[in-house]
Amino acid sequence: MPLYFITGNENKFKEGQMILSEIEQLDIDLPEIQDIDPKNIIREKLLEALKHKKGEFIVEDTSLYLDCLHGLPGPLIKWFLKTIGSEGLADIAQKFGNDKAEAKTVIGYAKNREEIYFFEGAIFGKIVAPEGDLGFGWDPIFQPDGFEKTFGQMSREEKNNISMRKIALEKLKEFLSS
């Protein structure tokens, strides 16, 4: 049975393929509920995917949690970026005087409707003024703990070596191997 990674983002797919070489990309537009819990969002997307095609599926949600906003935007990051942008998020963190943040990827894997599993990867860091033009989204404002560069200043290889997506994918790989 094929294992599909549902994403239209070629960079996410390539990162996934580095760890799970057998995955195939499937670019289908699934409805996305809005929820503060990424597992609820992912579960609904997986259930919808199972209606469209036979196979096993992977869906991921990458969120950014700011301490100064008590965990927002979390899975709502897309809407924050569309409205205030990464610069606006950096301004908020600076104005609140709390730059701590967590970047988290949650991967959902569906073998079928009854067997859905979740795997998390997280990296702690801080929100800084935008630096760098590599990557996408909020990469220029997230500086992982222990690094002098933002994700936006790191090459794809540098970022992928430490990414929250890599951590979650490795947990999934271990699960699939057992």
GROMACS .gro file of C-alpha atoms in nm:
model
  178
    1MET     CA    1   0.000   0.000   0.000
    2PRO     CA    2   0.152   0.339  -0.097
    3LEU     CA    3   0.240   0.593   0.173
    4TYR     CA    4   0.140   0.944   0.064
    5PHE     CA    5   0.267   1.268   0.215
    6ILE     CA    6  -0.009   1.520   0.148
    7THR     CA    7   0.153   1.855   0.082
    8GLY     CA    8   0.181   2.105  -0.200
    9ASN     CA    9   0.509   2.229  -0.052
   10GLU     CA   10   0.801   2.077  -0.242
   11ASN     CA   11   1.049   2.170   0.036
   12LYS     CA   12   0.845   1.986   0.300
   13PHE     CA   13   0.817   1.684   0.072
   14LYS     CA   14   1.193   1.675   0.002
   15GLU     CA   15   1.267   1.695   0.374
   16GLY     CA   16   1.024   1.410   0.433
   17GLN     CA   17   1.173   1.202   0.154
   18MET     CA   18   1.521   1.235   0.307
   19ILE     CA   19   1.394   1.038   0.607
   20LEU     CA   20   1.118   0.826   0.450
   21SER     CA   21   1.244   0.750   0.100
   22GLU     CA   22   0.934   0.544   0.015
   23ILE     CA   23   0.683   0.829   0.049
   24GLU     CA   24   0.503   0.970  -0.250
   25GLN     CA   25   0.383   1.328  -0.273
   26LEU     CA   26   0.012   1.386  -0.305
   27ASP     CA   27  -0.098   1.743  -0.367
   28ILE     CA   28  -0.469   1.753  -0.294
   29ASP     CA   29  -0.650   2.044  -0.139
   30LEU     CA   30  -0.818   1.923   0.178
   31PRO     CA   31  -1.051   2.135   0.391
   32GLU     CA   32  -0.876   2.259   0.704
   33ILE     CA   33  -1.076   2.317   1.018
   34GLN     CA   34  -0.958   2.593   1.249
   35ASP     CA   35  -0.863   2.472   1.595
   36ILE     CA   36  -0.602   2.552   1.857
   37ASP     CA   37  -0.512   2.181   1.876
   38PRO     CA   38  -0.314   2.071   1.568
   39LYS     CA   39  -0.412   1.706   1.626
   40ASN     CA   40  -0.778   1.792   1.563
   41ILE     CA   41  -0.684   1.970   1.239
   42ILE     CA   42  -0.468   1.680   1.122
   43ARG     CA   43  -0.721   1.412   1.216
   44GLU     CA   44  -0.992   1.582   1.006
   45LYS     CA   45  -0.757   1.617   0.708
   46LEU     CA   46  -0.657   1.251   0.729
   47LEU     CA   47  -1.018   1.136   0.749
   48GLU     CA   48  -1.098   1.347   0.445
   49ALA     CA   49  -0.796   1.209   0.254
   50LEU     CA   50  -0.914   0.854   0.319
   51LYS     CA   51  -1.235   0.937   0.130
   52HIS     CA   52  -1.041   1.040  -0.184
   53LYS     CA   53  -0.781   0.772  -0.241
   54LYS     CA   54  -0.665   0.429  -0.125
   55GLY     CA   55  -0.340   0.425   0.069
   56GLU     CA   56  -0.178   0.533   0.391
   57PHE     CA   57  -0.137   0.905   0.452
   58ILE     CA   58   0.086   1.155   0.628
   59VAL     CA   59  -0.031   1.509   0.702
   60GLU     CA   60   0.167   1.762   0.901
   61ASP     CA   61   0.105   2.087   1.080
   62THR     CA   62   0.390   2.318   1.172
   63SER     CA   63   0.306   2.580   1.431
   64LEU     CA   64   0.480   2.864   1.610
   65TYR     CA   65   0.399   2.924   1.976
   66LEU     CA   66   0.495   3.257   2.135
   67ASP     CA   67   0.530   3.269   2.514
   68CYS     CA   68   0.423   3.632   2.522
   69LEU     CA   69   0.087   3.535   2.365
   70HIS     CA   70   0.036   3.230   2.588
   71GLY     CA   71   0.098   2.994   2.295
   72LEU     CA   72  -0.067   3.183   2.014
   73PRO     CA   73  -0.058   3.179   1.720
   74GLY     CA   74   0.010   2.802   1.731
   75PRO     CA   75  -0.174   2.633   1.441
   76LEU     CA   76  -0.327   2.969   1.350
   77ILE     CA   77   0.016   3.094   1.234
   78LYS     CA   78  -0.097   3.110   0.870
   79TRP     CA   79  -0.357   3.375   0.958
   80PHE     CA   80  -0.115   3.579   1.170
   81LEU     CA   81   0.134   3.580   0.882
   82LYS     CA   82  -0.139   3.688   0.636
   83THR     CA   83  -0.249   3.976   0.860
   84ILE     CA   84   0.052   4.111   1.052
   85GLY     CA   85   0.338   3.919   0.890
   86SER     CA   86   0.653   3.794   1.053
   87GLU     CA   87   0.759   4.153   1.126
   88GLY     CA   88   0.437   4.205   1.322
   89LEU     CA   89   0.504   3.892   1.527
   90ALA     CA   90   0.858   4.010   1.600
   91ASP     CA   91   0.719   4.351   1.705
   92ILE     CA   92   0.470   4.186   1.942
   93ALA     CA   93   0.740   3.975   2.109
   94GLN     CA   94   0.962   4.283   2.144
   95LYS     CA   95   0.681   4.499   2.287
   96PHE     CA   96   0.584   4.232   2.540
   97GLY     CA   97   0.950   4.190   2.638
   98ASN     CA   98   0.933   3.812   2.599
   99ASP     CA   99   1.097   3.661   2.293
  100LYS     CA  100   1.070   3.292   2.391
  101ALA     CA  101   0.905   3.067   2.133
  102GLU     CA  102   0.855   2.706   2.035
  103ALA     CA  103   0.841   2.574   1.680
  104LYS     CA  104   0.650   2.247   1.662
  105THR     CA  105   0.561   2.001   1.390
  106VAL     CA  106   0.291   1.742   1.447
  107ILE     CA  107   0.268   1.465   1.190
  108GLY     CA  108  -0.042   1.254   1.160
  109TYR     CA  109  -0.021   0.910   1.004
  110ALA     CA  110  -0.334   0.723   0.900
  111LYS     CA  111  -0.317   0.355   0.819
  112ASN     CA  112  -0.697   0.358   0.799
  113ARG     CA  113  -0.989   0.542   0.968
  114GLU     CA  114  -0.940   0.357   1.297
  115GLU     CA  115  -0.560   0.373   1.312
  116ILE     CA  116  -0.439   0.733   1.329
  117TYR     CA  117  -0.115   0.814   1.510
  118PHE     CA  118   0.063   1.141   1.594
  119PHE     CA  119   0.432   1.225   1.614
  120GLU     CA  120   0.573   1.554   1.745
  121GLY     CA  121   0.897   1.737   1.702
  122ALA     CA  122   0.972   2.066   1.878
  123ILE     CA  123   1.253   2.318   1.892
  124PHE     CA  124   1.277   2.602   2.138
  125GLY     CA  125   1.417   2.937   2.043
  126LYS     CA  126   1.343   3.305   2.035
  127ILE     CA  127   1.174   3.559   1.812
  128VAL     CA  128   1.408   3.818   1.665
  129ALA     CA  129   1.388   4.100   1.411
  130PRO     CA  130   1.375   3.947   1.061
  131GLU     CA  131   1.713   3.819   0.943
  132GLY     CA  132   1.776   3.626   0.623
  133ASP     CA  133   1.569   3.551   0.317
  134LEU     CA  134   1.605   3.173   0.297
  135GLY     CA  135   1.320   2.943   0.386
  136PHE     CA  136   0.963   3.069   0.407
  137GLY     CA  137   0.692   3.195   0.642
  138TRP     CA  138   0.828   3.283   0.984
  139ASP     CA  139   1.179   3.141   0.923
  140PRO     CA  140   1.343   3.489   0.928
  141ILE     CA  141   1.222   3.561   1.285
  142PHE     CA  142   1.285   3.225   1.457
  143GLN     CA  143   1.630   3.170   1.604
  144PRO     CA  144   1.671   2.823   1.756
  145ASP     CA  145   1.834   2.799   2.098
  146GLY     CA  146   2.209   2.742   2.068
  147PHE     CA  147   2.236   2.901   1.722
  148GLU     CA  148   2.339   3.247   1.608
  149LYS     CA  149   2.130   3.228   1.291
  150THR     CA  150   1.758   3.234   1.224
  151PHE     CA  151   1.600   2.963   1.012
  152GLY     CA  152   1.587   3.231   0.742
  153GLN     CA  153   1.968   3.254   0.747
  154MET     CA  154   2.031   2.879   0.740
  155SER     CA  155   2.077   2.674   0.427
  156ARG     CA  156   1.815   2.407   0.369
  157GLU     CA  157   2.068   2.144   0.486
  158GLU     CA  158   2.147   2.333   0.809
  159LYS     CA  159   1.780   2.380   0.891
  160ASN     CA  160   1.679   2.026   0.798
  161ASN     CA  161   1.949   1.882   1.025
  162ILE     CA  162   1.785   2.035   1.334
  163SER     CA  163   1.427   2.089   1.225
  164MET     CA  164   1.120   2.002   1.425
  165ARG     CA  165   0.986   1.829   1.112
  166LYS     CA  166   1.294   1.601   1.106
  167ILE     CA  167   1.239   1.508   1.471
  168ALA     CA  168   0.873   1.419   1.406
  169LEU     CA  169   0.957   1.229   1.085
  170GLU     CA  170   1.223   1.025   1.263
  171LYS     CA  171   0.967   0.927   1.528
  172LEU     CA  172   0.729   0.820   1.251
  173LYS     CA  173   1.005   0.623   1.076
  174GLU     CA  174   1.084   0.439   1.400
  175PHE     CA  175   0.713   0.362   1.446
  176LEU     CA  176   0.679   0.228   1.090
  177SER     CA  177   0.991   0.013   1.135
  178SER     CA  178   0.862  -0.155   1.452
   0.00000   0.00000   0.00000
